[in-house]
GROMACS .gro file of N, CA and C in nm:
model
  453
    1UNK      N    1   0.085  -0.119   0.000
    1UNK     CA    2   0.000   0.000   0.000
    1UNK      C    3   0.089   0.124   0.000
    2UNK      N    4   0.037   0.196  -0.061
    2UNK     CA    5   0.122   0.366  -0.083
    2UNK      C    6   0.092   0.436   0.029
    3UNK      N    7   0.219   0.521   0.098
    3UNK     CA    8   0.161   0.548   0.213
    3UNK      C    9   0.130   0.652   0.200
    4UNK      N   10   0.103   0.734   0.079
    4UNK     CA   11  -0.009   0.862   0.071
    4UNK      C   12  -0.111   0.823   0.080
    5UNK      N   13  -0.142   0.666   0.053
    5UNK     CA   14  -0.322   0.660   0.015
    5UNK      C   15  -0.400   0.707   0.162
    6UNK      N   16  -0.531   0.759   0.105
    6UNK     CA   17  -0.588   0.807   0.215
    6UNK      C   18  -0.635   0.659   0.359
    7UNK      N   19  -0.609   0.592   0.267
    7UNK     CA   20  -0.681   0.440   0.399
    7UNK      C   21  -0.587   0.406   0.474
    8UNK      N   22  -0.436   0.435   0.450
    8UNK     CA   23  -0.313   0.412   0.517
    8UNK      C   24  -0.283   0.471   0.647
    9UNK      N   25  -0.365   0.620   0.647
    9UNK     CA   26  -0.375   0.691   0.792
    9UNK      C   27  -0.485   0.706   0.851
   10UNK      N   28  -0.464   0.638   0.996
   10UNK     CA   29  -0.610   0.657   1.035
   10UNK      C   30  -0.660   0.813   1.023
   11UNK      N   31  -0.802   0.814   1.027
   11UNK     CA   32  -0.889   0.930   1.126
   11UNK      C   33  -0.789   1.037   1.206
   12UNK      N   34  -0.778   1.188   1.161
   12UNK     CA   35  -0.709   1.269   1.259
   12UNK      C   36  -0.870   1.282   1.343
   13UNK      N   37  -0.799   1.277   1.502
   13UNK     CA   38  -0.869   1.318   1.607
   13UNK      C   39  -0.921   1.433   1.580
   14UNK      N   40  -1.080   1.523   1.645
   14UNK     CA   41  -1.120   1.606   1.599
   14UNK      C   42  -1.030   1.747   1.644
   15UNK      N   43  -0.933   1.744   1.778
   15UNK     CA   44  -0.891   1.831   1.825
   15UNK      C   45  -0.773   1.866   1.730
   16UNK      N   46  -0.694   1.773   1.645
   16UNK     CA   47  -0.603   1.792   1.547
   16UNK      C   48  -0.668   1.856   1.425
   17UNK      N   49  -0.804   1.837   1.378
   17UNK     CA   50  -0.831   1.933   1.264
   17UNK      C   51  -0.775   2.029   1.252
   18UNK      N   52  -0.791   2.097   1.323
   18UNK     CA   53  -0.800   2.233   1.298
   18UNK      C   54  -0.682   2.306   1.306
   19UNK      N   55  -0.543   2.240   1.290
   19UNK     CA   56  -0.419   2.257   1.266
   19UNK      C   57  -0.410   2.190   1.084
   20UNK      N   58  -0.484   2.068   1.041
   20UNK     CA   59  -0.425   2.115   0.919
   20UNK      C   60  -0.456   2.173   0.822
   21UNK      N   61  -0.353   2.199   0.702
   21UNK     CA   62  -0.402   2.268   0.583
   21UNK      C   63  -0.517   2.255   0.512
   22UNK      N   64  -0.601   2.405   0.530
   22UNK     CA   65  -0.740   2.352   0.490
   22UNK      C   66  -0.746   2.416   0.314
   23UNK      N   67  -0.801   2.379   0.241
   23UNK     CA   68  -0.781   2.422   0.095
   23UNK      C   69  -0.842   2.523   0.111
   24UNK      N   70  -0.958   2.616   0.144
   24UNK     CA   71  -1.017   2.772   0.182
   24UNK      C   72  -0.854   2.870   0.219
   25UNK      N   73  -0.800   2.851   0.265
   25UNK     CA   74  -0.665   2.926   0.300
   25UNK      C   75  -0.628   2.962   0.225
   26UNK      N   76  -0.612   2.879   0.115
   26UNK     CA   77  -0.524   2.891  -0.017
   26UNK      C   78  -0.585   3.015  -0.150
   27UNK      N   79  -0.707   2.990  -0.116
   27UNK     CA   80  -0.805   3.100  -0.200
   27UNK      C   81  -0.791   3.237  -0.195
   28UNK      N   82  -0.742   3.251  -0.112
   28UNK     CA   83  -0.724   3.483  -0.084
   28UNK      C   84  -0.607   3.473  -0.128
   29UNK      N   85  -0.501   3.395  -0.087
   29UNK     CA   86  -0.370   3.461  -0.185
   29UNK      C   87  -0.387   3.393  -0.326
   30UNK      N   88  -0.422   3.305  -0.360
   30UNK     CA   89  -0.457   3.303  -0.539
   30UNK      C   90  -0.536   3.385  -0.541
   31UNK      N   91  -0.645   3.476  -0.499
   31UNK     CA   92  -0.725   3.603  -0.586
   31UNK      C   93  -0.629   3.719  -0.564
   32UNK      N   94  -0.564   3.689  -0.459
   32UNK     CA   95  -0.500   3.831  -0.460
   32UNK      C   96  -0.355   3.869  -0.566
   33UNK      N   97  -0.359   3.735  -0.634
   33UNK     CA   98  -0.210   3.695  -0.701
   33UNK      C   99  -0.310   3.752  -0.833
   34UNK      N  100  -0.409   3.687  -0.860
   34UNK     CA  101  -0.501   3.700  -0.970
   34UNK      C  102  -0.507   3.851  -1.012
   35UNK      N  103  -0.600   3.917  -0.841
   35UNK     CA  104  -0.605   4.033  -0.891
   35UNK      C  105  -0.445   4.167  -0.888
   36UNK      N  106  -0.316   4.111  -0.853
   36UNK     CA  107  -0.262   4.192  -0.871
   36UNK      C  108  -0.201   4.186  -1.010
   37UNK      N  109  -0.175   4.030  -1.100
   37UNK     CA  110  -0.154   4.040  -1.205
   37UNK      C  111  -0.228   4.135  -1.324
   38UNK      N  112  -0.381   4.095  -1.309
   38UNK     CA  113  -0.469   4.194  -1.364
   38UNK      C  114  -0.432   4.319  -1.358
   39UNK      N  115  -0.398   4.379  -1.271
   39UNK     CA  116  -0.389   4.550  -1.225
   39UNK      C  117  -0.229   4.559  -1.293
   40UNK      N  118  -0.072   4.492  -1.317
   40UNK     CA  119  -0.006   4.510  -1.353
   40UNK      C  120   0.060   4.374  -1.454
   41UNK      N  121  -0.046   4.335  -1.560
   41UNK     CA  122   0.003   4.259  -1.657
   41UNK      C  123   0.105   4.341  -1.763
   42UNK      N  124   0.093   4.487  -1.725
   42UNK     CA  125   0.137   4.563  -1.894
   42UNK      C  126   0.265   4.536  -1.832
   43UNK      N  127   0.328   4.590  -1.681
   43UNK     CA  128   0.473   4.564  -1.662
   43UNK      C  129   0.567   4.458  -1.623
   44UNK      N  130   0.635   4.475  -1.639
   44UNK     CA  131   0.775   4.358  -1.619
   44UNK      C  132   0.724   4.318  -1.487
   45UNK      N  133   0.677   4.181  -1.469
   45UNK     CA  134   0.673   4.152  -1.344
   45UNK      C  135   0.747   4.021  -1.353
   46UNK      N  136   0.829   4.045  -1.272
   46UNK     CA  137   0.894   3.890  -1.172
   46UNK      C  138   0.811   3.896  -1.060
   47UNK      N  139   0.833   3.728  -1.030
   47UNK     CA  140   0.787   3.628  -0.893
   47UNK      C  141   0.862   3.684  -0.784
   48UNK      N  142   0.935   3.792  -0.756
   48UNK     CA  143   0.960   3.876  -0.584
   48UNK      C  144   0.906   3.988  -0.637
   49UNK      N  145   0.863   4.013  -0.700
   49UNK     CA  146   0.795   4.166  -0.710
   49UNK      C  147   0.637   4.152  -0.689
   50UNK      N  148   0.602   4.042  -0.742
   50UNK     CA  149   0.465   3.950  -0.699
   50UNK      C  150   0.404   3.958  -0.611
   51UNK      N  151   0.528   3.847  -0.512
   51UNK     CA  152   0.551   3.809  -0.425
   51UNK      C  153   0.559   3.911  -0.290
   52UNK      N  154   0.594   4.027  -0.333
   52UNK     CA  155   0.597   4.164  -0.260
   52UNK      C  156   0.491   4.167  -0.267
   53UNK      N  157   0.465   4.223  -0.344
   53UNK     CA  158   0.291   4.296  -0.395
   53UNK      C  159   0.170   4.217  -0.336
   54UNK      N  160   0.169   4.119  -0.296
   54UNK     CA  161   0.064   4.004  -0.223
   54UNK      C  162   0.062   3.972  -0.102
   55UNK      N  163   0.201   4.041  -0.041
   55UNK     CA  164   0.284   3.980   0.091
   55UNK      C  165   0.256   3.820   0.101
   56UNK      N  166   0.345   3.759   0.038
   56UNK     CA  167   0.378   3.616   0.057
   56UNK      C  168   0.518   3.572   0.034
   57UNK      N  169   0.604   3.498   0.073
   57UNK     CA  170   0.694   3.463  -0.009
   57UNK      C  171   0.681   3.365  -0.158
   58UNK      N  172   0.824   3.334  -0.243
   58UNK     CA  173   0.753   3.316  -0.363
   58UNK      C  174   0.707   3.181  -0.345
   59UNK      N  175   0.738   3.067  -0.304
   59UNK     CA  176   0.746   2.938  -0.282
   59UNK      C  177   0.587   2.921  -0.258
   60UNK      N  178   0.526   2.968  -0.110
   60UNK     CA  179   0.429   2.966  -0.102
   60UNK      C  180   0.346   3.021  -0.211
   61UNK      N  181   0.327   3.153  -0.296
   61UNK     CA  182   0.260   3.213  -0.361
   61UNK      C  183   0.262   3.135  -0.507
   62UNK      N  184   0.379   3.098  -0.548
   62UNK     CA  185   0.354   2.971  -0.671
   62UNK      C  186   0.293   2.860  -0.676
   63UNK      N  187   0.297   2.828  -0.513
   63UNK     CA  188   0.225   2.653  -0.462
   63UNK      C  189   0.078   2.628  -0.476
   64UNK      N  190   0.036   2.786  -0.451
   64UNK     CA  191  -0.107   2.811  -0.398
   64UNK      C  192  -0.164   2.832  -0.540
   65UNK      N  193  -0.114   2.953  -0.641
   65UNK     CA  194  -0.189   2.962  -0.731
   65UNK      C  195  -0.171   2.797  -0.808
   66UNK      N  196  -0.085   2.753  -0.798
   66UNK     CA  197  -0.109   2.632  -0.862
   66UNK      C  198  -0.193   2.537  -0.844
   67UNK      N  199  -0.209   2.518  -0.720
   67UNK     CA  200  -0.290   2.468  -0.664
   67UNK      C  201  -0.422   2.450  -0.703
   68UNK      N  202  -0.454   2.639  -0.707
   68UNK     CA  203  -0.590   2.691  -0.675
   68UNK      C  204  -0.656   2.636  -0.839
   69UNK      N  205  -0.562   2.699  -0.909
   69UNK     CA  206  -0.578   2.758  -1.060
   69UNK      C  207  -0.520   2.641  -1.159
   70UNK      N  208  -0.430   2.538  -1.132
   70UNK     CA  209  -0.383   2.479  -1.206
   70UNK      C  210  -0.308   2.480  -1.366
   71UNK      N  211  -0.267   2.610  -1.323
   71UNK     CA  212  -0.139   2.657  -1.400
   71UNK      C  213  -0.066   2.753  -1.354
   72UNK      N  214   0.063   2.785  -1.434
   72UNK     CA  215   0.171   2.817  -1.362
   72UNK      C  216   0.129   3.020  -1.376
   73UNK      N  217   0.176   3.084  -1.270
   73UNK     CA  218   0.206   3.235  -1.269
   73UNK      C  219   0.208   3.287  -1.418
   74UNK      N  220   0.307   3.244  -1.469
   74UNK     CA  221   0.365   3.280  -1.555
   74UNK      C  222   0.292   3.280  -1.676
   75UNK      N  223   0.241   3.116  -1.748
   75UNK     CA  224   0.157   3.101  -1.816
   75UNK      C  225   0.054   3.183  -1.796
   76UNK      N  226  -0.022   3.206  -1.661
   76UNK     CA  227  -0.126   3.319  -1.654
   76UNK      C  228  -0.142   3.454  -1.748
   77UNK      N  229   0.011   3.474  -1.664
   77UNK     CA  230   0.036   3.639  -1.690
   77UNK      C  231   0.092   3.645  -1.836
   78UNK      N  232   0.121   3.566  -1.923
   78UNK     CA  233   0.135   3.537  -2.058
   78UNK      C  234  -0.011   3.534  -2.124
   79UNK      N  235  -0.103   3.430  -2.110
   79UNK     CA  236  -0.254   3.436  -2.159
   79UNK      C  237  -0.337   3.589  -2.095
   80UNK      N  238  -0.336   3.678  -2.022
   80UNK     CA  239  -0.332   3.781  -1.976
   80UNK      C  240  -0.302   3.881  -2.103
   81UNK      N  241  -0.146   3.910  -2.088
   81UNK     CA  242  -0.117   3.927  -2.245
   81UNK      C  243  -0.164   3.921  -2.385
   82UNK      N  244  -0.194   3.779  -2.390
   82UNK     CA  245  -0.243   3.746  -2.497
   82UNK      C  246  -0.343   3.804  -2.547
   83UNK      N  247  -0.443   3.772  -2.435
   83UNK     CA  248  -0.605   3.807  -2.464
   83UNK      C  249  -0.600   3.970  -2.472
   84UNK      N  250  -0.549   4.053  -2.417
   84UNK     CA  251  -0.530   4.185  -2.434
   84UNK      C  252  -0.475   4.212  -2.560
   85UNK      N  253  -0.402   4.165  -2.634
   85UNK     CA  254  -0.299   4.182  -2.713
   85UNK      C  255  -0.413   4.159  -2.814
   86UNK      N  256  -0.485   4.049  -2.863
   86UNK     CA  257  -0.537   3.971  -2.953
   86UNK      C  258  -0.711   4.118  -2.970
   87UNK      N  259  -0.748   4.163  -2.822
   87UNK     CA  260  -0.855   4.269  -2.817
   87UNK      C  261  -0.771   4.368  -2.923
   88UNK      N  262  -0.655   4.431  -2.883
   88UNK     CA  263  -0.614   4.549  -2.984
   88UNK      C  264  -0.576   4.501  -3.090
   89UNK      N  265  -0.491   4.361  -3.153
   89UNK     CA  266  -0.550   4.371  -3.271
   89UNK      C  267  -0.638   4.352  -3.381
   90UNK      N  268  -0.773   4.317  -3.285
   90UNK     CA  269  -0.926   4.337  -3.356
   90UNK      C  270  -0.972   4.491  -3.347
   91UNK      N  271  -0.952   4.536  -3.303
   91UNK     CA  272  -0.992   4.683  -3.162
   91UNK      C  273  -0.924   4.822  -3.271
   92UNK      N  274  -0.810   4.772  -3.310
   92UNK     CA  275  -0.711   4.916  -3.359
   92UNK      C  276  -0.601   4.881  -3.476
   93UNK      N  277  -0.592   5.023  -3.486
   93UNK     CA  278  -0.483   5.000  -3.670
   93UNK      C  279  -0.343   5.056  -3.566
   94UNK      N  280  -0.323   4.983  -3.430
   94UNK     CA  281  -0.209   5.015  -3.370
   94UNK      C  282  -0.074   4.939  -3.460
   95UNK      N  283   0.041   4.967  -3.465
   95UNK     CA  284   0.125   4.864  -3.527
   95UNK      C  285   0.146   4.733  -3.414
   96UNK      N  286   0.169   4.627  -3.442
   96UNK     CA  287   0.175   4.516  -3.404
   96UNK      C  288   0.279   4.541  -3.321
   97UNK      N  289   0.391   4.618  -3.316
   97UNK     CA  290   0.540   4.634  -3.213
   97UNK      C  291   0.487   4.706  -3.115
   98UNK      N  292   0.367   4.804  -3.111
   98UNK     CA  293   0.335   4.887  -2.994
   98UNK      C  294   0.263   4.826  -2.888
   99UNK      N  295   0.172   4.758  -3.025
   99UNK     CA  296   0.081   4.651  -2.913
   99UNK      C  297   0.122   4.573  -2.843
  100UNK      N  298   0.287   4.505  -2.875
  100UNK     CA  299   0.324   4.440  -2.811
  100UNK      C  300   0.378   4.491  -2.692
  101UNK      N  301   0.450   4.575  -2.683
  101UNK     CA  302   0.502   4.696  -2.602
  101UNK      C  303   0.401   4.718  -2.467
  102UNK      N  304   0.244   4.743  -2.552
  102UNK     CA  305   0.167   4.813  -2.462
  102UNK      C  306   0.094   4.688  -2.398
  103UNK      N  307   0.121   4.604  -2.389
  103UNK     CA  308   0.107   4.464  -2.298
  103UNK      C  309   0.160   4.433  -2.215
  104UNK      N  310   0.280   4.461  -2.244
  104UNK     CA  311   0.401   4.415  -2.127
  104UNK      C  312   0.491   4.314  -2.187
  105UNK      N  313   0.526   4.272  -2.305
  105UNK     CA  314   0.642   4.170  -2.423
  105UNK      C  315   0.728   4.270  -2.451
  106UNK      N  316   0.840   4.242  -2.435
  106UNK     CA  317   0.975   4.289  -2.489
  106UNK      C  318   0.984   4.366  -2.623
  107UNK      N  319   0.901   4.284  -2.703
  107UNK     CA  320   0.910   4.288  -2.802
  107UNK      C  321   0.811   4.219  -2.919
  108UNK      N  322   0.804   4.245  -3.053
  108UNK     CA  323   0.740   4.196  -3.146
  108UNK      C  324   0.725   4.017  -3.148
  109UNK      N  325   0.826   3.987  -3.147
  109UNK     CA  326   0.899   3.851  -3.141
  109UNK      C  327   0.804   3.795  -3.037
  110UNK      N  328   0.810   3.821  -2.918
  110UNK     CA  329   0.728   3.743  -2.794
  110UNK      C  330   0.616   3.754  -2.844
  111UNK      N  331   0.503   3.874  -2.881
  111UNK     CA  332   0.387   3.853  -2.918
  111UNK      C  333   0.334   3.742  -3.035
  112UNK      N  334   0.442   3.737  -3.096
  112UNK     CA  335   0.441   3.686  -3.234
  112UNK      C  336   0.497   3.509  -3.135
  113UNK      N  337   0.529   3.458  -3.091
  113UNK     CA  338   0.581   3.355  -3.017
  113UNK      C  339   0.461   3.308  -2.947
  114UNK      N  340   0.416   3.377  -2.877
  114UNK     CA  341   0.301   3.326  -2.772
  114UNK      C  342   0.218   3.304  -2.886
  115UNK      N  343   0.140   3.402  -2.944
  115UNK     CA  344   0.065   3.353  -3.044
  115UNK      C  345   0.033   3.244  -3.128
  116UNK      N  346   0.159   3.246  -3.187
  116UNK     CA  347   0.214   3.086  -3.277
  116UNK      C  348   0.162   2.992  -3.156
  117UNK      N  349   0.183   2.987  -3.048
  117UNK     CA  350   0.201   2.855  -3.007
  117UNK      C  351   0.067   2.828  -2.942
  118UNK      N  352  -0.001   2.948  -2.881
  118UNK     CA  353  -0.124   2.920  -2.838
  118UNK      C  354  -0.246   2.871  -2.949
  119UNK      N  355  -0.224   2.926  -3.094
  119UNK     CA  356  -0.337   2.920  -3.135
  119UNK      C  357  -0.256   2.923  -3.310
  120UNK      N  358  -0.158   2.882  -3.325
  120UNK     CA  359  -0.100   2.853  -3.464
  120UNK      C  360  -0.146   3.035  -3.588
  121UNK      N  361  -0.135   3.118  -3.550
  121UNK     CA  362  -0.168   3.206  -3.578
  121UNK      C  363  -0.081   3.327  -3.569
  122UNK      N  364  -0.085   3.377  -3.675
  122UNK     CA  365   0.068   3.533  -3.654
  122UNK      C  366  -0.030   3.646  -3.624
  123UNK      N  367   0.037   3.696  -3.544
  123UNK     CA  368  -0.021   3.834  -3.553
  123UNK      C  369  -0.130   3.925  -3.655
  124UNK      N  370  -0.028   3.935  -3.782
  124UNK     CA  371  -0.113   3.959  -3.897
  124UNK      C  372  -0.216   3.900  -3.933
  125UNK      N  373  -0.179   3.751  -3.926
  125UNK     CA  374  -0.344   3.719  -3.944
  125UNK      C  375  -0.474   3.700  -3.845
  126UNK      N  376  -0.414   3.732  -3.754
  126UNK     CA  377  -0.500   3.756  -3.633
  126UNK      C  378  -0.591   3.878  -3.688
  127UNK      N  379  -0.471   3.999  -3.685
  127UNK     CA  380  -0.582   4.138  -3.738
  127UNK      C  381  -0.691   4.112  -3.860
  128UNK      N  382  -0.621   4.007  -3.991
  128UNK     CA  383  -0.678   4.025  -4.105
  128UNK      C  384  -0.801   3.923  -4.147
  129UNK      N  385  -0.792   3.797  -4.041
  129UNK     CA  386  -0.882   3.716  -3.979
  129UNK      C  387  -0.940   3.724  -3.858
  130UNK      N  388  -1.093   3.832  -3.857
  130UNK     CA  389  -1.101   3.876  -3.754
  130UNK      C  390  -1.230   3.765  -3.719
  131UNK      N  391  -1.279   3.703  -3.783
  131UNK     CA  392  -1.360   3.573  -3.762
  131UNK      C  393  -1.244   3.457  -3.627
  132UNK      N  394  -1.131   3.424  -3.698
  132UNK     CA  395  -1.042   3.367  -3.623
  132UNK      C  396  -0.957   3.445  -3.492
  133UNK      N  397  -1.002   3.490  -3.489
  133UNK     CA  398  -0.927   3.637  -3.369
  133UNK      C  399  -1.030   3.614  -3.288
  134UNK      N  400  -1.150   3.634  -3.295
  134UNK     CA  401  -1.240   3.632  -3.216
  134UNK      C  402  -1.279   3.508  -3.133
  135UNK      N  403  -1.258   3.374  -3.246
  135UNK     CA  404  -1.269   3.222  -3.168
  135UNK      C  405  -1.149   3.213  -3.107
  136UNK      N  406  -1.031   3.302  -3.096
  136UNK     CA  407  -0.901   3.278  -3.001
  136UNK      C  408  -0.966   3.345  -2.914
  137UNK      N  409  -1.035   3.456  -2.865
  137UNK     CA  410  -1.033   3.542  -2.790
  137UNK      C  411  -1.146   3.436  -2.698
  138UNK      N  412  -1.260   3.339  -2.777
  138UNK     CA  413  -1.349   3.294  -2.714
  138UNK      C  414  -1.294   3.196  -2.609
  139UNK      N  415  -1.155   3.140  -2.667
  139UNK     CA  416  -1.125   3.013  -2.636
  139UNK      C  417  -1.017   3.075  -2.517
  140UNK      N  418  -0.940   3.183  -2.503
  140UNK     CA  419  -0.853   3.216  -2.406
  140UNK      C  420  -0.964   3.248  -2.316
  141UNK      N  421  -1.107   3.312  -2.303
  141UNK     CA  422  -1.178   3.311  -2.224
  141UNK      C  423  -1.212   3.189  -2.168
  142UNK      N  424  -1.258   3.093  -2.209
  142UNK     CA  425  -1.290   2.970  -2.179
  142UNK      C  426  -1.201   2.889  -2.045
  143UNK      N  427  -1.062   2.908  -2.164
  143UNK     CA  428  -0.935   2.844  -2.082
  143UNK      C  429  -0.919   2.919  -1.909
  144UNK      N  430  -0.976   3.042  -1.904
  144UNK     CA  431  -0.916   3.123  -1.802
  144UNK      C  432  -1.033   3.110  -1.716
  145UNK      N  433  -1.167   3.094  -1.747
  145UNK     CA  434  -1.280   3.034  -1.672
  145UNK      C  435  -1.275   2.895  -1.634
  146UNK      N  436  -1.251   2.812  -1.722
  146UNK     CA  437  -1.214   2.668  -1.675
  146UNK      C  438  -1.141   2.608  -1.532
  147UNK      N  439  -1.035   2.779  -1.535
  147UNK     CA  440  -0.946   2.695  -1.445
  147UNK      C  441  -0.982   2.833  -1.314
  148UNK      N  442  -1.084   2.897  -1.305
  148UNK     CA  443  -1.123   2.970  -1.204
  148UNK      C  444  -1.085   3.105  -1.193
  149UNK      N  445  -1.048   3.179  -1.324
  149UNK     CA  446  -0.997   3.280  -1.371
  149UNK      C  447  -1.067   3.349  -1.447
  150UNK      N  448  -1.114   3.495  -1.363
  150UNK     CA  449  -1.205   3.533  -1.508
  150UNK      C  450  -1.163   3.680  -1.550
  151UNK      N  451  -1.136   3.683  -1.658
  151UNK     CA  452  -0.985   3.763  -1.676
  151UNK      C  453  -1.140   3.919  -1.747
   0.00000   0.00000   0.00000
């Protein structure tokens, strides 16, 4: 027998409950991770600046949204991006380098990267297929509701 399985340990006594980790705990710092990404997806954020911004350290604050949300920070704050990115170029005759800019990507290249890989699609034809822009935009919604994220 595996000694994670749950039949391997007896019954905690009722006076021990309430010392362990209850999954409700974990929920305020994933919304608060949620909602500080939201409020600063356009800038450079690293995991201690986060991690500041939420008061947690990073270990805990990566464990939890993972937990909560079942994907990583990062990936978040990338589909975040995305879906913003993919609104302006249905939305505006911005150039594709600003938009990327005005997201929070380095550069053309990253927008054009995430894209490709999320949804096999360049930039350009994102703007010029706005039928297909829109079923990305449906489906990054989906993905971000699925996993308890509603962007």
């Amino acid at each position: 027998m595996n000694p994670l399985d749950a039949e391997f340990w007896p019954q905690l006594p009722a006076e021990l409950r309430e010392f362990t980790a209850q999954p409700r705990l974990v929920q305020p710092l994933a919304r608060r991770v949620d909602a500080y990404l939201k409020a600063n997806y356009k800038q450079a954020c690293r995991l201690p600046q986060i991690a500041r911004g939420v008061g947690s350290s990073i270990r805990v604050m990566t464990a939890a949204f993972k937990r909560e949300h079942h994907c990583t920070i990062h990936q978040y704050l990338s589909l975040l991006r995305l879906r913003a990115a993919v609104r302006l170029l249905l939305e505006s005759d911005i150039k594709i380098a600003s938009i990327a800019e005005s997201v929070g990507w380095n550069s053309q290249a990253d927008l054009y990267r995430h894209l490709r890989r999320f949804a096999s699609l360049s930039p350009g034809a994102a703007r010029v297929d706005k039928a297909n822009a829109s079923l990305l935009l449906a489906r990054l919604d989906e993905w971000l509701c699925s996993r308890g994220l509603f962007a």
